[in-house]
Coordinates of C-alpha atoms and ligand atoms in Angstrom, one line a residue:
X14 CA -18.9 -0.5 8.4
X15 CA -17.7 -4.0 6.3
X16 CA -18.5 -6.9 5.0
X17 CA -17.4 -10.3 4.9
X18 CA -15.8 -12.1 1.9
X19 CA -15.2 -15.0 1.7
X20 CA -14.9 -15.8 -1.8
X21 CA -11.3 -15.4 -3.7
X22 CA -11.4 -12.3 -5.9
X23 CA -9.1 -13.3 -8.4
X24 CA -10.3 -16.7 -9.3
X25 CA -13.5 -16.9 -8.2
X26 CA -12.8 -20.2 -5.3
X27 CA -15.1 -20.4 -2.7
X28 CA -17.8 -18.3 -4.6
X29 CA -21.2 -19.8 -4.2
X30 CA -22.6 -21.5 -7.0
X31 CA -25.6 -20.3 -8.9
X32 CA -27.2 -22.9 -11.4
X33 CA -29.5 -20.4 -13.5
X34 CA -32.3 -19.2 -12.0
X35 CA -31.8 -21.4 -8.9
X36 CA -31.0 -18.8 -5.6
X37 CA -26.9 -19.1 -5.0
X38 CA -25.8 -22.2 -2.7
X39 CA -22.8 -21.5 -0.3
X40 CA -19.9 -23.6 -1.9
X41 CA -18.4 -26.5 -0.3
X42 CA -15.3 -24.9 -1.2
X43 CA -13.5 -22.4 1.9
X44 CA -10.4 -20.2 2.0
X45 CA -8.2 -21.0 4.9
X46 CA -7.7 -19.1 7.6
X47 CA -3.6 -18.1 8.0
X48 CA -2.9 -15.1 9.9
X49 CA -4.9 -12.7 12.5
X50 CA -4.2 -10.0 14.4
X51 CA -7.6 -10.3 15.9
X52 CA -10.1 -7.3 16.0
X53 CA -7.9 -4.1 14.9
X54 CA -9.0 0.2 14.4
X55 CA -8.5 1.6 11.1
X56 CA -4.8 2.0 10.7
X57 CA -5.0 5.6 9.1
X58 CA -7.8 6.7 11.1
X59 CA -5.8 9.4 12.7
X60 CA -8.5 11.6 14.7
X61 CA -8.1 14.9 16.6
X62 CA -9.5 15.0 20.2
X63 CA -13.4 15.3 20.1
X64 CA -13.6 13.5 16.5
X65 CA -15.3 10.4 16.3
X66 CA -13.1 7.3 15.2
X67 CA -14.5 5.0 12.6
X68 CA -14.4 1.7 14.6
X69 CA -12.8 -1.6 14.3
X70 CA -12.7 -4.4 12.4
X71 CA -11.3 -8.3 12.0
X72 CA -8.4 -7.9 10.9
X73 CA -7.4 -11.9 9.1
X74 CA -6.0 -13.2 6.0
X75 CA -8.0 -16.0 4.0
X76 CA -5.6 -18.0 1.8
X77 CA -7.0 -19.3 -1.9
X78 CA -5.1 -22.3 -2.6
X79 CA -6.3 -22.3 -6.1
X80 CA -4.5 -19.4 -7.2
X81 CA -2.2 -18.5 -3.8
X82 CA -4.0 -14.8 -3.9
X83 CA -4.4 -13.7 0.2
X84 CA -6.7 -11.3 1.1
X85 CA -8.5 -9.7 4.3
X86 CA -11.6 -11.6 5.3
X87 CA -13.5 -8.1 5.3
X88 CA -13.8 -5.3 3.6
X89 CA -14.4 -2.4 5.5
X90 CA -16.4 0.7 3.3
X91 CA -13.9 2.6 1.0
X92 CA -16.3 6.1 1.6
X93 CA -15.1 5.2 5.6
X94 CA -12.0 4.7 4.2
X95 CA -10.1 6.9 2.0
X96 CA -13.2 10.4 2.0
X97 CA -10.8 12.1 3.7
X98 CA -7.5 10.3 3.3
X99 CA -4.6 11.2 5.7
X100 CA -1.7 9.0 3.7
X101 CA 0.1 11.5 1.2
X102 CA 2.8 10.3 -0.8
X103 CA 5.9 10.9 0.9
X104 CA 8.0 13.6 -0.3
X105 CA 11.0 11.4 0.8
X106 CA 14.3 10.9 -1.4
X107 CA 13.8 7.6 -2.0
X108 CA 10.5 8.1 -2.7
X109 CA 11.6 10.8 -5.4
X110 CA 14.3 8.1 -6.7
X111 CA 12.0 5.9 -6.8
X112 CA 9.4 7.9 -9.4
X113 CA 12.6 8.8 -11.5
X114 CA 13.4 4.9 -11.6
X115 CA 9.7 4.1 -12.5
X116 CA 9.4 7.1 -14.7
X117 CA 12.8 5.6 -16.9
X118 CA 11.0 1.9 -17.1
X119 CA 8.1 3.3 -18.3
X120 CA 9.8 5.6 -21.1
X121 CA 11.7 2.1 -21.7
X122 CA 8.7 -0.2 -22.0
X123 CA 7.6 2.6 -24.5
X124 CA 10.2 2.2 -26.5
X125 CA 10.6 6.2 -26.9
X126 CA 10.2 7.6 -24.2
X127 CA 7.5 9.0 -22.1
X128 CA 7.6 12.6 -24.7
X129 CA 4.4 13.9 -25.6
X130 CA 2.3 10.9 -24.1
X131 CA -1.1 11.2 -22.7
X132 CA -0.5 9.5 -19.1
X133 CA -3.9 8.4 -16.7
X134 CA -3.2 7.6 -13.2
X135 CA -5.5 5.9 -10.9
X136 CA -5.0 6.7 -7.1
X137 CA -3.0 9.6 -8.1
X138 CA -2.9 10.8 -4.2
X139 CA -1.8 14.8 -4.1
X140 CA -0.4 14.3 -7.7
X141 CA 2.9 14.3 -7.0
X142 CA 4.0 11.4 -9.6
X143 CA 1.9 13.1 -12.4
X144 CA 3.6 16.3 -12.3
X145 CA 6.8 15.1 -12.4
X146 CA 5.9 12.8 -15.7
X147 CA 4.4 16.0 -17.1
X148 CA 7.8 17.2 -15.7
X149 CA 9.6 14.5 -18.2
X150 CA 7.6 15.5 -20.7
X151 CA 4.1 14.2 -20.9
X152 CA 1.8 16.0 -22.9
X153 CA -1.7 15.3 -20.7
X154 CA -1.9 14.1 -17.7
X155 CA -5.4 13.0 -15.8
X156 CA -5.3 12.3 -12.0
X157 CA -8.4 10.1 -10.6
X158 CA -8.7 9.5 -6.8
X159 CA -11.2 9.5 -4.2
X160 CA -9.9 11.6 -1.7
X161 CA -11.1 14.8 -1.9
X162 CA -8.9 16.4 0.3
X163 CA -6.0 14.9 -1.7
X164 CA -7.5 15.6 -4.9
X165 CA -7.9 19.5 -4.3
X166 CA -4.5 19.2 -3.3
X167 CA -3.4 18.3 -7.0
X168 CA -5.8 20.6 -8.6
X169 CA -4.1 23.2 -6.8
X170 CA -0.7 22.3 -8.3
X171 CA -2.3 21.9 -11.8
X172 CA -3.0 18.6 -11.9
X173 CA -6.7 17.7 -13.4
X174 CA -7.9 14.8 -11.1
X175 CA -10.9 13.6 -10.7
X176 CA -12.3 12.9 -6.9
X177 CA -13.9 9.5 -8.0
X178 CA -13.0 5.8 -7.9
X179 CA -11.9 4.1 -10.9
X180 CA -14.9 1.8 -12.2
X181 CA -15.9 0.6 -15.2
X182 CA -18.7 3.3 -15.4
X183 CA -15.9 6.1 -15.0
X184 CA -14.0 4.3 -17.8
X185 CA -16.8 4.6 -20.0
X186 CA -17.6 8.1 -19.5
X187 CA -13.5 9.1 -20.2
X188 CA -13.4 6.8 -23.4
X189 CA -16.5 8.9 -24.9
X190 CA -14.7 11.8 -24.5
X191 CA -10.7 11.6 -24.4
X192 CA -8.8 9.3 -26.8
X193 CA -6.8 6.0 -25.6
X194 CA -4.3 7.0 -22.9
X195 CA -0.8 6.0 -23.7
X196 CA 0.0 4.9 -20.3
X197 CA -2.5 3.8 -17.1
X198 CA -0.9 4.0 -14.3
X199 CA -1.7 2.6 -10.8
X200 CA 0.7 2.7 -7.9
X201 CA -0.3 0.6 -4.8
X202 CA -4.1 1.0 -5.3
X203 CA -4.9 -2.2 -7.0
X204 CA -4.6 -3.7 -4.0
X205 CA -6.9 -1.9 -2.0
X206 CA -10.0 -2.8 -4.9
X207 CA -12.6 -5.5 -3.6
X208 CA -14.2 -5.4 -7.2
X209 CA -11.1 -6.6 -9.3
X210 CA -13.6 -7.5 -11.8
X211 CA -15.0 -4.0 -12.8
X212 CA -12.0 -2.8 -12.1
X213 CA -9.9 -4.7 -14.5
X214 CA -12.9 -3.9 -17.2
X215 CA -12.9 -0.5 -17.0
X216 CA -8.6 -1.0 -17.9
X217 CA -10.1 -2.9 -20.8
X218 CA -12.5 -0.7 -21.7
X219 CA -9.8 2.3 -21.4
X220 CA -7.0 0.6 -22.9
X221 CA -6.7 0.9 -26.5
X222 CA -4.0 -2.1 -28.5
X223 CA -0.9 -0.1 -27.8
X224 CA -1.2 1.5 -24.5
X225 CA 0.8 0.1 -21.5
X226 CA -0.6 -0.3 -18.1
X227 CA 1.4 -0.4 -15.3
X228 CA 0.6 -1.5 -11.3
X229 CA 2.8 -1.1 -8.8
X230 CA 2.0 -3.5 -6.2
X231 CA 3.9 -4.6 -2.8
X232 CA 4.7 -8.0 -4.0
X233 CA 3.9 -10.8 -1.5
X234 CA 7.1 -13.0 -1.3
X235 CA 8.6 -9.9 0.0
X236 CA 6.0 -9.8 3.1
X237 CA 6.2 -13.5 3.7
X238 CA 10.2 -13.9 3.0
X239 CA 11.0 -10.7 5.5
X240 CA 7.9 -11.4 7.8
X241 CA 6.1 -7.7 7.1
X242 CA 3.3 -8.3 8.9
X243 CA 2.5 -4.6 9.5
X244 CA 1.9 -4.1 5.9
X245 CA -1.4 -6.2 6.9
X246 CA -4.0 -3.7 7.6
X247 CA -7.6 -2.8 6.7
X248 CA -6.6 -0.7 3.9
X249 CA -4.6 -3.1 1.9
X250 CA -7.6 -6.2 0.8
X251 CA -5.0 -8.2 -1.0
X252 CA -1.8 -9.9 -0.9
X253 CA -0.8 -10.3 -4.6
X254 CA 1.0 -13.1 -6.3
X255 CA 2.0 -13.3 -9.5
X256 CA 0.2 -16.4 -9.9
X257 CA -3.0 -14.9 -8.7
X258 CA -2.9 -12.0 -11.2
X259 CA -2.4 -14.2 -14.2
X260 CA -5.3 -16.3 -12.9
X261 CA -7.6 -13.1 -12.7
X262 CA -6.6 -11.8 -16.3
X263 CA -7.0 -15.0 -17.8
X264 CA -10.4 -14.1 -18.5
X265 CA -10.1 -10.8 -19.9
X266 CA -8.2 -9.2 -23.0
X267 CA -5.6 -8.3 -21.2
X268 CA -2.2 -10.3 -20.4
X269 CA 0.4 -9.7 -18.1
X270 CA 3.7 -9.1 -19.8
X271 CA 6.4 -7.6 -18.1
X272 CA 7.1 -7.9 -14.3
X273 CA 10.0 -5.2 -12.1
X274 CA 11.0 -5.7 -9.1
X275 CA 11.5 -3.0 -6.7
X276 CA 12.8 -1.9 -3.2
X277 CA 10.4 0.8 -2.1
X278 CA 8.1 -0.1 0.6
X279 CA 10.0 -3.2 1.7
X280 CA 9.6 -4.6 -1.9
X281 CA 7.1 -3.9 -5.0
X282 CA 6.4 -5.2 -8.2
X283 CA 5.2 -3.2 -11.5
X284 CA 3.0 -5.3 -13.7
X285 CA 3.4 -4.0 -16.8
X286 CA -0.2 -5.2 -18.7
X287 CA -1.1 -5.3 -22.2
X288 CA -3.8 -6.1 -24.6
X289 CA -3.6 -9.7 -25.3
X290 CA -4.0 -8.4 -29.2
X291 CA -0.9 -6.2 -29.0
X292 CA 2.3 -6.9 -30.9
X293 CA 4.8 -7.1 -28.4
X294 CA 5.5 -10.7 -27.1
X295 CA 5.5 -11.5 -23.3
X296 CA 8.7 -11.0 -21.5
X297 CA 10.8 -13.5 -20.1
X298 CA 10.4 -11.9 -16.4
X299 CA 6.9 -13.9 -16.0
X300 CA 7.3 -17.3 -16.7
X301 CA 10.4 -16.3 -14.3
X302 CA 8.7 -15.3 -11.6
X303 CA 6.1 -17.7 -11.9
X304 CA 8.5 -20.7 -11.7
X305 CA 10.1 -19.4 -8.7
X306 CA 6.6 -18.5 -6.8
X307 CA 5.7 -21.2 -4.4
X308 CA 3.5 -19.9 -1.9
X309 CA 1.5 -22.4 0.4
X310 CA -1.1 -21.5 3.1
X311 CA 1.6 -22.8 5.5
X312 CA 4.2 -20.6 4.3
X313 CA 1.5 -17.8 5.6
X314 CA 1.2 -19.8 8.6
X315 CA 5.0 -19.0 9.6
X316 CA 4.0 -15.4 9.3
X317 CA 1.5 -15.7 12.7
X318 CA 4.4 -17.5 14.5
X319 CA 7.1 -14.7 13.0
X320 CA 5.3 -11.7 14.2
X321 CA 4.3 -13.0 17.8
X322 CA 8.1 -13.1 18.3
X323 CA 9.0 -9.9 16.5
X324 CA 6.0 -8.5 18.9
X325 CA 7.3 -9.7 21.6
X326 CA 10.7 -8.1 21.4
X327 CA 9.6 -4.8 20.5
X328 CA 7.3 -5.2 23.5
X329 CA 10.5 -6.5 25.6
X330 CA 12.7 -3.2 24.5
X331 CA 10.1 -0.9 25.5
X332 CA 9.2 -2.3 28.7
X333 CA 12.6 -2.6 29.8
X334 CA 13.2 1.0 28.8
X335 CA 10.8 2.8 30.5
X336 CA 10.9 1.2 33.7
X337 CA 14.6 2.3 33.8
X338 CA 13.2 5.8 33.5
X339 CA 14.0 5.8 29.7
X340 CA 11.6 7.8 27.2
X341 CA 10.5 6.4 24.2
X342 CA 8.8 8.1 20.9
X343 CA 8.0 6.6 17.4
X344 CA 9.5 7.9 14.0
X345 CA 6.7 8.2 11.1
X346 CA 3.3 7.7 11.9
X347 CA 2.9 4.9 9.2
X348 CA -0.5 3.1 9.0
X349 CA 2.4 0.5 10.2
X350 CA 2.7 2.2 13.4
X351 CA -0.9 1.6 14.1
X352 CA -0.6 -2.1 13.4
X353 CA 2.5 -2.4 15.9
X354 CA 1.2 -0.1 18.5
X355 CA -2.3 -1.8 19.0
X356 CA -0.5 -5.4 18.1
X357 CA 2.0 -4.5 21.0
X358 CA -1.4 -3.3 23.7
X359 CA 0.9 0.6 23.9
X360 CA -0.4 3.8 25.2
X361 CA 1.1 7.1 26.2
X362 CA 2.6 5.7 29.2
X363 CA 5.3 3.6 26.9
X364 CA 5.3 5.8 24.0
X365 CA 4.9 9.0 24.5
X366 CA 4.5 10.8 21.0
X367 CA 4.9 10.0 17.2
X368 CA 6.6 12.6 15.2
X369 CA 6.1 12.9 11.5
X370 CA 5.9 15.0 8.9
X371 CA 2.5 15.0 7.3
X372 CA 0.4 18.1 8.1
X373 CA -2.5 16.1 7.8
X374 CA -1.4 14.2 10.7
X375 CA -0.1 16.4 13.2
X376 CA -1.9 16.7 16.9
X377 CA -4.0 13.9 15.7
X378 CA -3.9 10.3 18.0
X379 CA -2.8 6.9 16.7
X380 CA -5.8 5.2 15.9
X381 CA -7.1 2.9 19.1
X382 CA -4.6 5.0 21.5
X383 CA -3.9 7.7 22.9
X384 CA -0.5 8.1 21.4
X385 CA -0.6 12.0 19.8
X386 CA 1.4 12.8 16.5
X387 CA 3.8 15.3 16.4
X388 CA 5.5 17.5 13.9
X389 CA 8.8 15.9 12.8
X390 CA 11.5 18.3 14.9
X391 CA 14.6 17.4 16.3
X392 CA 13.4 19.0 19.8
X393 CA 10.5 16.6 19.7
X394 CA 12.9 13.5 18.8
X395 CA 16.2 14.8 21.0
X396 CA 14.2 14.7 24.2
X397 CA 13.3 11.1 24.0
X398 CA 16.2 8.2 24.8
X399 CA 14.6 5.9 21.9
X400 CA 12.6 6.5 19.1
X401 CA 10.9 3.4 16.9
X402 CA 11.5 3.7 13.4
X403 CA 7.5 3.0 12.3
X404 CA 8.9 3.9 8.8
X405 CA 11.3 1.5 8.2
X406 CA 11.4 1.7 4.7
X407 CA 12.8 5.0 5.1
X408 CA 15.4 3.4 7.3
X409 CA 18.5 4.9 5.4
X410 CA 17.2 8.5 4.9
X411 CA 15.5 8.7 8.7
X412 CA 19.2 7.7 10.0
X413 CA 20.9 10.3 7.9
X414 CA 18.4 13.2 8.9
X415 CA 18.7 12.5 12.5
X416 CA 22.7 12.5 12.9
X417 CA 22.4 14.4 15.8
X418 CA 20.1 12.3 18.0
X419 CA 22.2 9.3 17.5
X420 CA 25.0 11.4 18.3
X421 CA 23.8 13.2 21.1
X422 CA 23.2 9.2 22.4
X423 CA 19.8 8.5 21.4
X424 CA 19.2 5.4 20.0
X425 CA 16.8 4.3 17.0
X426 CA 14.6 1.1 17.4
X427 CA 13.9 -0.7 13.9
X428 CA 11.4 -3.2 13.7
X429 CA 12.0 -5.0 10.8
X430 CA 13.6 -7.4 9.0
X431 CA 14.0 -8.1 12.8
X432 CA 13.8 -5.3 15.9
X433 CA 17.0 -4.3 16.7
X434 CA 18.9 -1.1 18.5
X435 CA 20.6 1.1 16.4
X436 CA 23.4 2.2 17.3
Ligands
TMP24 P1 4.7 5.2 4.6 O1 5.7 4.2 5.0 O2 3.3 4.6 4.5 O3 5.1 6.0 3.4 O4 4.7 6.2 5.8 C1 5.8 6.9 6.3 C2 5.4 7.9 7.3 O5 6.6 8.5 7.8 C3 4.7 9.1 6.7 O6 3.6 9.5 7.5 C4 5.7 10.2 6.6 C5 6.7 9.9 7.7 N1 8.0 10.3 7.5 C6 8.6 11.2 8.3 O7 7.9 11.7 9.2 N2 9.9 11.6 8.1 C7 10.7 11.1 7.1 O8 11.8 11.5 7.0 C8 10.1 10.1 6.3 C9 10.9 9.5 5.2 C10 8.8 9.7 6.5

């Protein structure tokens, strides 16, 4: 079901040495160990009664101190993974914002706009983003993502996407027969690649001088400054600093040039790339965030310490609730909510049902519990006393929606920057 790694996959530290035709030697060099949540299930593996789960895995960060990159110290099969992927992009407000924002700093980086372009996205989910850049006015859009529930999704609302993973092979295959994209986009899938060496070649080999390729990434000072440790699951391999990307593309033809910070998801960064031959000189942003990175493995270490507390008082709330008689429900049956349920040991008997609003969720159980999902109704929500918002980074929009719970007295229980009652 996974593999160990224990090597640093944007720099190479740690990766065993192989003189020419000598078998590979370990290395003398080792990541270091910084955070674990111990042995955790897969923290989208929501299953419906009789289904098999997939299983569980170690779930611990290994910091490089070469180039400050995190990531898991496994890597569980993507074809477990994401074959038939229950996290759909969320048809939220801010979410929507959030494309238009992304959508005007691409047409920006462009320099005239996003009119007429040819626009490739990798992990294009149900192809939400893509139609709304064809929307704005792209000319061809291509979605590529290995979910095939997710991509028959997109077909069905026109969007061409292919059900595969983005490799160099696939890159090759689409360069023989399309011209050189304009934009490659790639929102918070880069992160979930073990291979970040055939990935970033197939880029190169799509990429022609003047297109633009954009990541969107959750941007690690974010997680370590606001202690997110639910973000940590089997699904995201890598904690990316800036540092760590420009080690990795160091070796390629490709340079980072541009770097936006944003909000969504408890904070993201685009890395806007480039061919290293192409015109435009690097922006000031990266030698700007670079200077003001300084990640260490014991900055990670205060991460462990952080969330024991935060666990703690979420565990604290809910106990004290329920054995006053109080009921308690979750809010958004986020691959976070798995994280803090089986981080916090919770069953039925403390919370009693999730309610959300993916179909592909409903009636299913929170992975390693027997916590069902439920759809996202206010008769669900107004019979419970508290409900924890999961999705937090939805915080503003989930309090505006339910009004009337936190009127009728029920109160909301939000686990982060730090767990709190609200109101
Ligand atoms: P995400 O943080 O990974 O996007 O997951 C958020 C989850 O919360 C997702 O399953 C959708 C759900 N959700 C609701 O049920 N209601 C809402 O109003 C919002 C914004 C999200």
């Amino acid at each position: 079901m996974y593999k160990f790694r224990t090597s640093c996959r944007a720099c190479g530290y740690a990766a065993p040495t192989a003189p020419s035709g000598i078998k590979a030697a370990p290395s003398s060099e080792k990541l270091i160990p910084v955070f674990s949540l111990g042995v955790q299930p897969l923290a989208n593996d929501f299953r419906q009664d009789g289904e098999e789960y997939s299983g569980y895995a170690p779930l611990e960060v290994l910091f490089c101190p070469r180039c400050t990159l995190a990531q898991l110290s496994v890597v569980v099969r993507p074809d477990i993974l994401y074959r038939n992927y229950a996290y759909v992009t969320s048809p939220s407000q801010m979410m929507l914002d959030h494309f238009q924002k992304l959508a005007y700093d691409l047409a920006d980086e462009m320099g005239h706009g996003i009119k007429d372009t040819q626009i490739v996205e990798i992990g294009s989910n149900d192809g939400r983003l893509l139609n709304m850049l064809r929307a704005e006015g792209a000319r061809e859009v291509l979605g590529i993502d290995p979910a095939q529930n997710l991509a028959k999704i997109a077909r069905e609302h026109d969007v061409p996407t292919l059900a595969e993973p983005f490799t160099r092979d696939l890159a090759r295959s689409l360069s023989e027969h399309k011209p050189e994209p304009d934009i490659i986009l790639a929102r918070h899938v880069f992160c979930h690649v073990d291979d970040w060496q055939d990935f970033v070649a197939g880029l190169e080999v799509l990429a022609g001088k003047d297109t633009l390729i954009a990541l969107e990434v959750p941007y690690v000072v974010d997680l370590l400054d606001r202690c997110e440790f639910d973000t940590i699951y089997h699904e995201h391999l890598s904690y990316l600093s800036i540092r760590a990307m420009v080690s990795l593309l160091s070796k390629t033809n490709l340079v980072l040039h541009h770097v936006i910070r944003y909000a969504i998801h408890g904070g993201a960064i685009l890395l806007i790339i480039r061919r290293r031959d192409a015109a435009e000189p690097p922006h000031d942003s990266v030698g700007q965030f670079l200077d003001a990175e300084k990640i260490t493995a014991e900055t990670w270490q205060t991460v462990g310490a952080n969330a024991s507390g935060k666990i703690t008082a979420l565990k604290r709330i809910v106990m004290d609730a329920t054995q006053t008689g109080k009921r308690v429900c979750g809010y958004g049956a986020s691959a976070k909510s798995t994280v803090w349920i089986n981080a916090c040991g919770f069953s039925k008997k403390q919370i009693e049902f999730i309610c959300d609003s993916t179909v592909q969720k409903l009636y299913r159980k929170t992975p390693g519990t027997d916590v069902p999902i439920l759809p996202e109704d206010q008769a669900f929500v107004q019979c419970s006393d508290y409900a924890i918002m999961f999705a937090w980074n939805y915080e503003r929009e989930i309090l505006d929606k339910q009004k009337s719970f936190t009127n009728g007295g029920g109160k909301f229980i939000i686990p982060h920057p730090n767990v709190r009652i609200v109101p």
